């Protein structure tokens, strides 16, 4: 065994640069925790970098370098990230990755390869930035039967929603400032359309229930069509947050990603800007809440360096990958609850003609579809039209969707498509 742990880094963007900085600045901490120094030997990127002495053009040269113990994949996206991870594991390297998209999509292939080749892959930075939620779920809550996972899992959307709610910024301006702060994915559609949250939820749910929960099983809705009007009209109740939710029900796991109205008194309502929060409910643990910065160079790079340090402890003792660090059973089939069967209360807004009989038509259709009304208000009027806001009691999503389709078909009274926002109060 060499004098130090040798790392090859593939991808030298915002997070990659942060990793090099933290690792080089914190060698005393590394030595205390690992007993050896950790040295970055090579860095691969598409373009030449500010560390020419470490630069390698072809990632394959890093994978086949016999001196390298550990490969860090930080390029993001699906390819060549998937190939890099798979080839690295097959070449006998341990891997650290922050790539939630590739993990969620190729979970089976990645963990099967890791198990077959007896190597480890660590991925703490893939979910919740610096929050140690992967380790928390895998190790801290190892004894638990998990009932529920709910989280604000995307820093960019939370930042946008905070700016819209607190500063009245338009969606476009808020997105621009999230991009300037370096939170957003290279394609921000991944953030705002909820895909990034769905990838992270799929990872947590797969870990919690020991199989592979696919993103295609998650009902996903993002925030890009959220109207500032609903942010303002719902303010008296609470704040809108993009929530990823996975709940174990007797008929299967209920999975969703959607903007939710969170009561003012709920902790999740106070999670602002790029912060994330994850609530995990275990049988004996009860509620466990994780909170911290979910996006940005420092938090993401810190989580990657933690993985490098933690994995290096096993490399030093030659046990990386021998002690299986993910309980993944490729044969395990997990039952998923069909989206329509999920139940919740909802905020509804109808922009309708302000004349007698309209409210009774709407409430009649809701009632006929077993949707019960908890409260109703008409907060404003513009010309001949008025907004009607209804809060429902808990209802089945499929019943509600049928009712909304019928109401939307009343073209003579309904001005625009009814808005529905799930009401969620993680306890
Ligand atoms: N774009 C991601 C976010 C970065 O906003 O949360 C961290 O995964």
mmCIF file with all atom_site columns, N, CA and C in Angstrom, residues 367-417:
data_model
loop_
_atom_site.group_PDB
_atom_site.id
_atom_site.type_symbol
_atom_site.label_atom_id
_atom_site.label_alt_id
_atom_site.label_comp_id
_atom_site.label_asym_id
_atom_site.label_entity_id
_atom_site.label_seq_id
_atom_site.pdbx_PDB_ins_code
_atom_site.Cartn_x
_atom_site.Cartn_y
_atom_site.Cartn_z
_atom_site.occupancy
_atom_site.B_iso_or_equiv
_atom_site.pdbx_formal_charge
_atom_site.auth_seq_id
_atom_site.auth_comp_id
_atom_site.auth_asym_id
_atom_site.auth_atom_id
_atom_site.pdbx_PDB_model_num
ATOM 1   N N  . UNK A 1 367 ? -68.744 18.083 -5.221  1.00 0.00 ? 367 UNK A N  1
ATOM 2   C CA . UNK A 1 367 ? -69.505 17.170 -4.342  1.00 0.00 ? 367 UNK A CA 1
ATOM 3   C C  . UNK A 1 367 ? -69.844 15.865 -5.040  1.00 0.00 ? 367 UNK A C  1
ATOM 4   N N  . UNK A 1 368 ? -70.275 15.973 -6.311  1.00 0.00 ? 368 UNK A N  1
ATOM 5   C CA . UNK A 1 368 ? -70.638 14.744 -7.051  1.00 0.00 ? 368 UNK A CA 1
ATOM 6   C C  . UNK A 1 368 ? -69.445 13.814 -7.214  1.00 0.00 ? 368 UNK A C  1
ATOM 7   N N  . UNK A 1 369 ? -68.248 14.379 -7.160  1.00 0.00 ? 369 UNK A N  1
ATOM 8   C CA . UNK A 1 369 ? -67.038 13.546 -7.298  1.00 0.00 ? 369 UNK A CA 1
ATOM 9   C C  . UNK A 1 369 ? -66.386 13.258 -5.943  1.00 0.00 ? 369 UNK A C  1
ATOM 10  N N  . UNK A 1 370 ? -67.179 13.409 -4.895  1.00 0.00 ? 370 UNK A N  1
ATOM 11  C CA . UNK A 1 370 ? -66.736 13.074 -3.525  1.00 0.00 ? 370 UNK A CA 1
ATOM 12  C C  . UNK A 1 370 ? -65.595 13.964 -3.045  1.00 0.00 ? 370 UNK A C  1
ATOM 13  N N  . UNK A 1 371 ? -65.519 15.194 -3.590  1.00 0.00 ? 371 UNK A N  1
ATOM 14  C CA . UNK A 1 371 ? -64.502 16.128 -3.109  1.00 0.00 ? 371 UNK A CA 1
ATOM 15  C C  . UNK A 1 371 ? -65.193 17.069 -2.129  1.00 0.00 ? 371 UNK A C  1
ATOM 16  N N  . UNK A 1 372 ? -64.761 17.017 -0.876  1.00 0.00 ? 372 UNK A N  1
ATOM 17  C CA . UNK A 1 372 ? -65.425 17.798 0.166   1.00 0.00 ? 372 UNK A CA 1
ATOM 18  C C  . UNK A 1 372 ? -64.689 19.128 0.395   1.00 0.00 ? 372 UNK A C  1
ATOM 19  N N  . UNK A 1 373 ? -65.446 20.203 0.517   1.00 0.00 ? 373 UNK A N  1
ATOM 20  C CA . UNK A 1 373 ? -64.862 21.544 0.654   1.00 0.00 ? 373 UNK A CA 1
ATOM 21  C C  . UNK A 1 373 ? -64.640 21.889 2.132   1.00 0.00 ? 373 UNK A C  1
ATOM 22  N N  . UNK A 1 374 ? -63.441 22.349 2.454   1.00 0.00 ? 374 UNK A N  1
ATOM 23  C CA . UNK A 1 374 ? -63.157 22.778 3.840   1.00 0.00 ? 374 UNK A CA 1
ATOM 24  C C  . UNK A 1 374 ? -63.383 24.278 3.983   1.00 0.00 ? 374 UNK A C  1
ATOM 25  N N  . UNK A 1 375 ? -63.007 25.062 2.951   1.00 0.00 ? 375 UNK A N  1
ATOM 26  C CA . UNK A 1 375 ? -63.272 26.502 3.013   1.00 0.00 ? 375 UNK A CA 1
ATOM 27  C C  . UNK A 1 375 ? -63.318 27.059 1.599   1.00 0.00 ? 375 UNK A C  1
ATOM 28  N N  . UNK A 1 376 ? -63.977 28.189 1.474   1.00 0.00 ? 376 UNK A N  1
ATOM 29  C CA . UNK A 1 376 ? -64.144 28.800 0.146   1.00 0.00 ? 376 UNK A CA 1
ATOM 30  C C  . UNK A 1 376 ? -64.060 30.313 0.302   1.00 0.00 ? 376 UNK A C  1
ATOM 31  N N  . UNK A 1 377 ? -63.346 30.979 -0.608  1.00 0.00 ? 377 UNK A N  1
ATOM 32  C CA . UNK A 1 377 ? -63.310 32.441 -0.546  1.00 0.00 ? 377 UNK A CA 1
ATOM 33  C C  . UNK A 1 377 ? -63.221 33.019 -1.954  1.00 0.00 ? 377 UNK A C  1
ATOM 34  N N  . UNK A 1 378 ? -63.642 34.266 -2.053  1.00 0.00 ? 378 UNK A N  1
ATOM 35  C CA . UNK A 1 378 ? -63.533 34.963 -3.344  1.00 0.00 ? 378 UNK A CA 1
ATOM 36  C C  . UNK A 1 378 ? -62.677 36.188 -3.079  1.00 0.00 ? 378 UNK A C  1
ATOM 37  N N  . UNK A 1 379 ? -61.335 36.024 -3.171  1.00 0.00 ? 379 UNK A N  1
ATOM 38  C CA . UNK A 1 379 ? -60.446 37.091 -2.697  1.00 0.00 ? 379 UNK A CA 1
ATOM 39  C C  . UNK A 1 379 ? -60.383 38.322 -3.587  1.00 0.00 ? 379 UNK A C  1
ATOM 40  N N  . UNK A 1 380 ? -60.751 38.219 -4.866  1.00 0.00 ? 380 UNK A N  1
ATOM 41  C CA . UNK A 1 380 ? -60.632 39.411 -5.713  1.00 0.00 ? 380 UNK A CA 1
ATOM 42  C C  . UNK A 1 380 ? -61.526 39.310 -6.939  1.00 0.00 ? 380 UNK A C  1
ATOM 43  N N  . UNK A 1 381 ? -61.601 40.407 -7.661  1.00 0.00 ? 381 UNK A N  1
ATOM 44  C CA . UNK A 1 381 ? -62.428 40.465 -8.871  1.00 0.00 ? 381 UNK A CA 1
ATOM 45  C C  . UNK A 1 381 ? -61.728 41.357 -9.882  1.00 0.00 ? 381 UNK A C  1
ATOM 46  N N  . UNK A 1 382 ? -61.636 40.852 -11.142 1.00 0.00 ? 382 UNK A N  1
ATOM 47  C CA . UNK A 1 382 ? -61.096 41.724 -12.198 1.00 0.00 ? 382 UNK A CA 1
ATOM 48  C C  . UNK A 1 382 ? -62.132 41.742 -13.318 1.00 0.00 ? 382 UNK A C  1
ATOM 49  N N  . UNK A 1 383 ? -62.751 42.899 -13.518 1.00 0.00 ? 383 UNK A N  1
ATOM 50  C CA . UNK A 1 383 ? -63.794 43.031 -14.549 1.00 0.00 ? 383 UNK A CA 1
ATOM 51  C C  . UNK A 1 383 ? -64.942 42.093 -14.237 1.00 0.00 ? 383 UNK A C  1
ATOM 52  N N  . UNK A 1 384 ? -65.311 41.257 -15.222 1.00 0.00 ? 384 UNK A N  1
ATOM 53  C CA . UNK A 1 384 ? -66.438 40.336 -15.023 1.00 0.00 ? 384 UNK A CA 1
ATOM 54  C C  . UNK A 1 384 ? -66.023 39.051 -14.310 1.00 0.00 ? 384 UNK A C  1
ATOM 55  N N  . UNK A 1 385 ? -64.704 38.903 -14.113 1.00 0.00 ? 385 UNK A N  1
ATOM 56  C CA . UNK A 1 385 ? -64.218 37.635 -13.552 1.00 0.00 ? 385 UNK A CA 1
ATOM 57  C C  . UNK A 1 385 ? -63.780 37.774 -12.094 1.00 0.00 ? 385 UNK A C  1
ATOM 58  N N  . UNK A 1 386 ? -63.875 36.668 -11.379 1.00 0.00 ? 386 UNK A N  1
ATOM 59  C CA . UNK A 1 386 ? -63.422 36.654 -9.983  1.00 0.00 ? 386 UNK A CA 1
ATOM 60  C C  . UNK A 1 386 ? -62.628 35.375 -9.746  1.00 0.00 ? 386 UNK A C  1
ATOM 61  N N  . UNK A 1 387 ? -61.660 35.469 -8.828  1.00 0.00 ? 387 UNK A N  1
ATOM 62  C CA . UNK A 1 387 ? -60.956 34.262 -8.414  1.00 0.00 ? 387 UNK A CA 1
ATOM 63  C C  . UNK A 1 387 ? -61.722 33.637 -7.251  1.00 0.00 ? 387 UNK A C  1
ATOM 64  N N  . UNK A 1 388 ? -61.907 32.338 -7.342  1.00 0.00 ? 388 UNK A N  1
ATOM 65  C CA . UNK A 1 388 ? -62.525 31.602 -6.237  1.00 0.00 ? 388 UNK A CA 1
ATOM 66  C C  . UNK A 1 388 ? -61.478 30.613 -5.731  1.00 0.00 ? 388 UNK A C  1
ATOM 67  N N  . UNK A 1 389 ? -61.184 30.703 -4.449  1.00 0.00 ? 389 UNK A N  1
ATOM 68  C CA . UNK A 1 389 ? -60.188 29.791 -3.863  1.00 0.00 ? 389 UNK A CA 1
ATOM 69  C C  . UNK A 1 389 ? -60.898 28.813 -2.940  1.00 0.00 ? 389 UNK A C  1
ATOM 70  N N  . UNK A 1 390 ? -60.671 27.543 -3.196  1.00 0.00 ? 390 UNK A N  1
ATOM 71  C CA . UNK A 1 390 ? -61.295 26.486 -2.380  1.00 0.00 ? 390 UNK A CA 1
ATOM 72  C C  . UNK A 1 390 ? -60.197 25.635 -1.752  1.00 0.00 ? 390 UNK A C  1
ATOM 73  N N  . UNK A 1 391 ? -60.348 25.379 -0.470  1.00 0.00 ? 391 UNK A N  1
ATOM 74  C CA . UNK A 1 391 ? -59.466 24.409 0.199   1.00 0.00 ? 391 UNK A CA 1
ATOM 75  C C  . UNK A 1 391 ? -60.322 23.158 0.415   1.00 0.00 ? 391 UNK A C  1
ATOM 76  N N  . UNK A 1 392 ? -59.817 22.031 -0.019  1.00 0.00 ? 392 UNK A N  1
ATOM 77  C CA . UNK A 1 392 ? -60.600 20.792 0.122   1.00 0.00 ? 392 UNK A CA 1
ATOM 78  C C  . UNK A 1 392 ? -60.180 20.041 1.384   1.00 0.00 ? 392 UNK A C  1
ATOM 79  N N  . UNK A 1 393 ? -61.047 19.129 1.804   1.00 0.00 ? 393 UNK A N  1
ATOM 80  C CA . UNK A 1 393 ? -60.605 18.123 2.781   1.00 0.00 ? 393 UNK A CA 1
ATOM 81  C C  . UNK A 1 393 ? -59.782 17.091 2.018   1.00 0.00 ? 393 UNK A C  1
ATOM 82  N N  . UNK A 1 394 ? -59.220 16.148 2.738   1.00 0.00 ? 394 UNK A N  1
ATOM 83  C CA . UNK A 1 394 ? -58.426 15.110 2.063   1.00 0.00 ? 394 UNK A CA 1
ATOM 84  C C  . UNK A 1 394 ? -59.297 14.382 1.037   1.00 0.00 ? 394 UNK A C  1
ATOM 85  N N  . UNK A 1 395 ? -58.758 14.216 -0.154  1.00 0.00 ? 395 UNK A N  1
ATOM 86  C CA . UNK A 1 395 ? -59.552 13.619 -1.237  1.00 0.00 ? 395 UNK A CA 1
ATOM 87  C C  . UNK A 1 395 ? -58.673 12.755 -2.126  1.00 0.00 ? 395 UNK A C  1
ATOM 88  N N  . UNK A 1 396 ? -59.299 11.886 -2.889  1.00 0.00 ? 396 UNK A N  1
ATOM 89  C CA . UNK A 1 396 ? -58.507 11.063 -3.813  1.00 0.00 ? 396 UNK A CA 1
ATOM 90  C C  . UNK A 1 396 ? -58.155 11.901 -5.044  1.00 0.00 ? 396 UNK A C  1
ATOM 91  N N  . UNK A 1 397 ? -56.904 11.771 -5.486  1.00 0.00 ? 397 UNK A N  1
ATOM 92  C CA . UNK A 1 397 ? -56.437 12.580 -6.611  1.00 0.00 ? 397 UNK A CA 1
ATOM 93  C C  . UNK A 1 397 ? -57.251 12.301 -7.872  1.00 0.00 ? 397 UNK A C  1
ATOM 94  N N  . UNK A 1 398 ? -57.598 11.044 -8.106  1.00 0.00 ? 398 UNK A N  1
ATOM 95  C CA . UNK A 1 398 ? -58.337 10.750 -9.352  1.00 0.00 ? 398 UNK A CA 1
ATOM 96  C C  . UNK A 1 398 ? -59.733 11.363 -9.308  1.00 0.00 ? 398 UNK A C  1
ATOM 97  N N  . UNK A 1 399 ? -60.395 11.361 -8.132  1.00 0.00 ? 399 UNK A N  1
ATOM 98  C CA . UNK A 1 399 ? -61.715 12.003 -8.030  1.00 0.00 ? 399 UNK A CA 1
ATOM 99  C C  . UNK A 1 399 ? -61.590 13.496 -8.302  1.00 0.00 ? 399 UNK A C  1
ATOM 100 N N  . UNK A 1 400 ? -60.547 14.097 -7.722  1.00 0.00 ? 400 UNK A N  1
ATOM 101 C CA . UNK A 1 400 ? -60.366 15.541 -7.895  1.00 0.00 ? 400 UNK A CA 1
ATOM 102 C C  . UNK A 1 400 ? -60.099 15.870 -9.370  1.00 0.00 ? 400 UNK A C  1
ATOM 103 N N  . UNK A 1 401 ? -59.255 15.056 -10.004 1.00 0.00 ? 401 UNK A N  1
ATOM 104 C CA . UNK A 1 401 ? -58.931 15.346 -11.418 1.00 0.00 ? 401 UNK A CA 1
ATOM 105 C C  . UNK A 1 401 ? -60.159 15.232 -12.307 1.00 0.00 ? 401 UNK A C  1
ATOM 106 N N  . UNK A 1 402 ? -61.014 14.258 -12.017 1.00 0.00 ? 402 UNK A N  1
ATOM 107 C CA . UNK A 1 402 ? -62.266 14.137 -12.788 1.00 0.00 ? 402 UNK A CA 1
ATOM 108 C C  . UNK A 1 402 ? -63.110 15.395 -12.602 1.00 0.00 ? 402 UNK A C  1
ATOM 109 N N  . UNK A 1 403 ? -63.214 15.848 -11.346 1.00 0.00 ? 403 UNK A N  1
ATOM 110 C CA . UNK A 1 403 ? -64.025 17.041 -11.068 1.00 0.00 ? 403 UNK A CA 1
ATOM 111 C C  . UNK A 1 403 ? -63.450 18.262 -11.795 1.00 0.00 ? 403 UNK A C  1
ATOM 112 N N  . UNK A 1 404 ? -62.132 18.402 -11.775 1.00 0.00 ? 404 UNK A N  1
ATOM 113 C CA . UNK A 1 404 ? -61.525 19.586 -12.397 1.00 0.00 ? 404 UNK A CA 1
ATOM 114 C C  . UNK A 1 404 ? -61.706 19.562 -13.922 1.00 0.00 ? 404 UNK A C  1
ATOM 115 N N  . UNK A 1 405 ? -61.652 18.366 -14.500 1.00 0.00 ? 405 UNK A N  1
ATOM 116 C CA . UNK A 1 405 ? -61.910 18.259 -15.958 1.00 0.00 ? 405 UNK A CA 1
ATOM 117 C C  . UNK A 1 405 ? -63.328 18.711 -16.281 1.00 0.00 ? 405 UNK A C  1
ATOM 118 N N  . UNK A 1 406 ? -64.286 18.286 -15.448 1.00 0.00 ? 406 UNK A N  1
ATOM 119 C CA . UNK A 1 406 ? -65.687 18.664 -15.696 1.00 0.00 ? 406 UNK A CA 1
ATOM 120 C C  . UNK A 1 406 ? -65.879 20.169 -15.516 1.00 0.00 ? 406 UNK A C  1
ATOM 121 N N  . UNK A 1 407 ? -65.222 20.736 -14.522 1.00 0.00 ? 407 UNK A N  1
ATOM 122 C CA . UNK A 1 407 ? -65.364 22.188 -14.297 1.00 0.00 ? 407 UNK A CA 1
ATOM 123 C C  . UNK A 1 407 ? -64.709 22.955 -15.442 1.00 0.00 ? 407 UNK A C  1
ATOM 124 N N  . UNK A 1 408 ? -63.548 22.486 -15.869 1.00 0.00 ? 408 UNK A N  1
ATOM 125 C CA . UNK A 1 408 ? -62.818 23.159 -16.968 1.00 0.00 ? 408 UNK A CA 1
ATOM 126 C C  . UNK A 1 408 ? -63.632 23.149 -18.269 1.00 0.00 ? 408 UNK A C  1
ATOM 127 N N  . UNK A 1 409 ? -64.528 22.160 -18.391 1.00 0.00 ? 409 UNK A N  1
ATOM 128 C CA . UNK A 1 409 ? -65.340 22.064 -19.618 1.00 0.00 ? 409 UNK A CA 1
ATOM 129 C C  . UNK A 1 409 ? -66.480 23.093 -19.638 1.00 0.00 ? 409 UNK A C  1
ATOM 130 N N  . UNK A 1 410 ? -66.712 23.763 -18.506 1.00 0.00 ? 410 UNK A N  1
ATOM 131 C CA . UNK A 1 410 ? -67.796 24.765 -18.452 1.00 0.00 ? 410 UNK A CA 1
ATOM 132 C C  . UNK A 1 410 ? -67.276 26.074 -19.054 1.00 0.00 ? 410 UNK A C  1
ATOM 133 N N  . UNK A 1 411 ? -67.092 26.065 -20.364 1.00 0.00 ? 411 UNK A N  1
ATOM 134 C CA . UNK A 1 411 ? -66.391 27.177 -21.028 1.00 0.00 ? 411 UNK A CA 1
ATOM 135 C C  . UNK A 1 411 ? -67.086 28.525 -20.847 1.00 0.00 ? 411 UNK A C  1
ATOM 136 N N  . UNK A 1 412 ? -68.434 28.511 -20.638 1.00 0.00 ? 412 UNK A N  1
ATOM 137 C CA . UNK A 1 412 ? -69.117 29.807 -20.527 1.00 0.00 ? 412 UNK A CA 1
ATOM 138 C C  . UNK A 1 412 ? -68.838 30.494 -19.188 1.00 0.00 ? 412 UNK A C  1
ATOM 139 N N  . UNK A 1 413 ? -68.358 29.750 -18.199 1.00 0.00 ? 413 UNK A N  1
ATOM 140 C CA . UNK A 1 413 ? -68.105 30.403 -16.905 1.00 0.00 ? 413 UNK A CA 1
ATOM 141 C C  . UNK A 1 413 ? -66.632 30.359 -16.455 1.00 0.00 ? 413 UNK A C  1
ATOM 142 N N  . UNK A 1 414 ? -65.858 29.441 -17.017 1.00 0.00 ? 414 UNK A N  1
ATOM 143 C CA . UNK A 1 414 ? -64.475 29.297 -16.543 1.00 0.00 ? 414 UNK A CA 1
ATOM 144 C C  . UNK A 1 414 ? -63.526 29.999 -17.508 1.00 0.00 ? 414 UNK A C  1
ATOM 145 N N  . UNK A 1 415 ? -62.714 30.938 -16.973 1.00 0.00 ? 415 UNK A N  1
ATOM 146 C CA . UNK A 1 415 ? -61.832 31.714 -17.855 1.00 0.00 ? 415 UNK A CA 1
ATOM 147 C C  . UNK A 1 415 ? -60.531 30.976 -18.174 1.00 0.00 ? 415 UNK A C  1
ATOM 148 N N  . UNK A 1 416 ? -59.967 30.290 -17.177 1.00 0.00 ? 416 UNK A N  1
ATOM 149 C CA . UNK A 1 416 ? -58.700 29.585 -17.425 1.00 0.00 ? 416 UNK A CA 1
ATOM 150 C C  . UNK A 1 416 ? -58.693 28.272 -16.657 1.00 0.00 ? 416 UNK A C  1
ATOM 151 N N  . UNK A 1 417 ? -57.734 27.437 -17.023 1.00 0.00 ? 417 UNK A N  1
ATOM 152 C CA . UNK A 1 417 ? -57.663 26.091 -16.428 1.00 0.00 ? 417 UNK A CA 1
ATOM 153 C C  . UNK A 1 417 ? -57.590 26.192 -14.897 1.00 0.00 ? 417 UNK A C  1
#
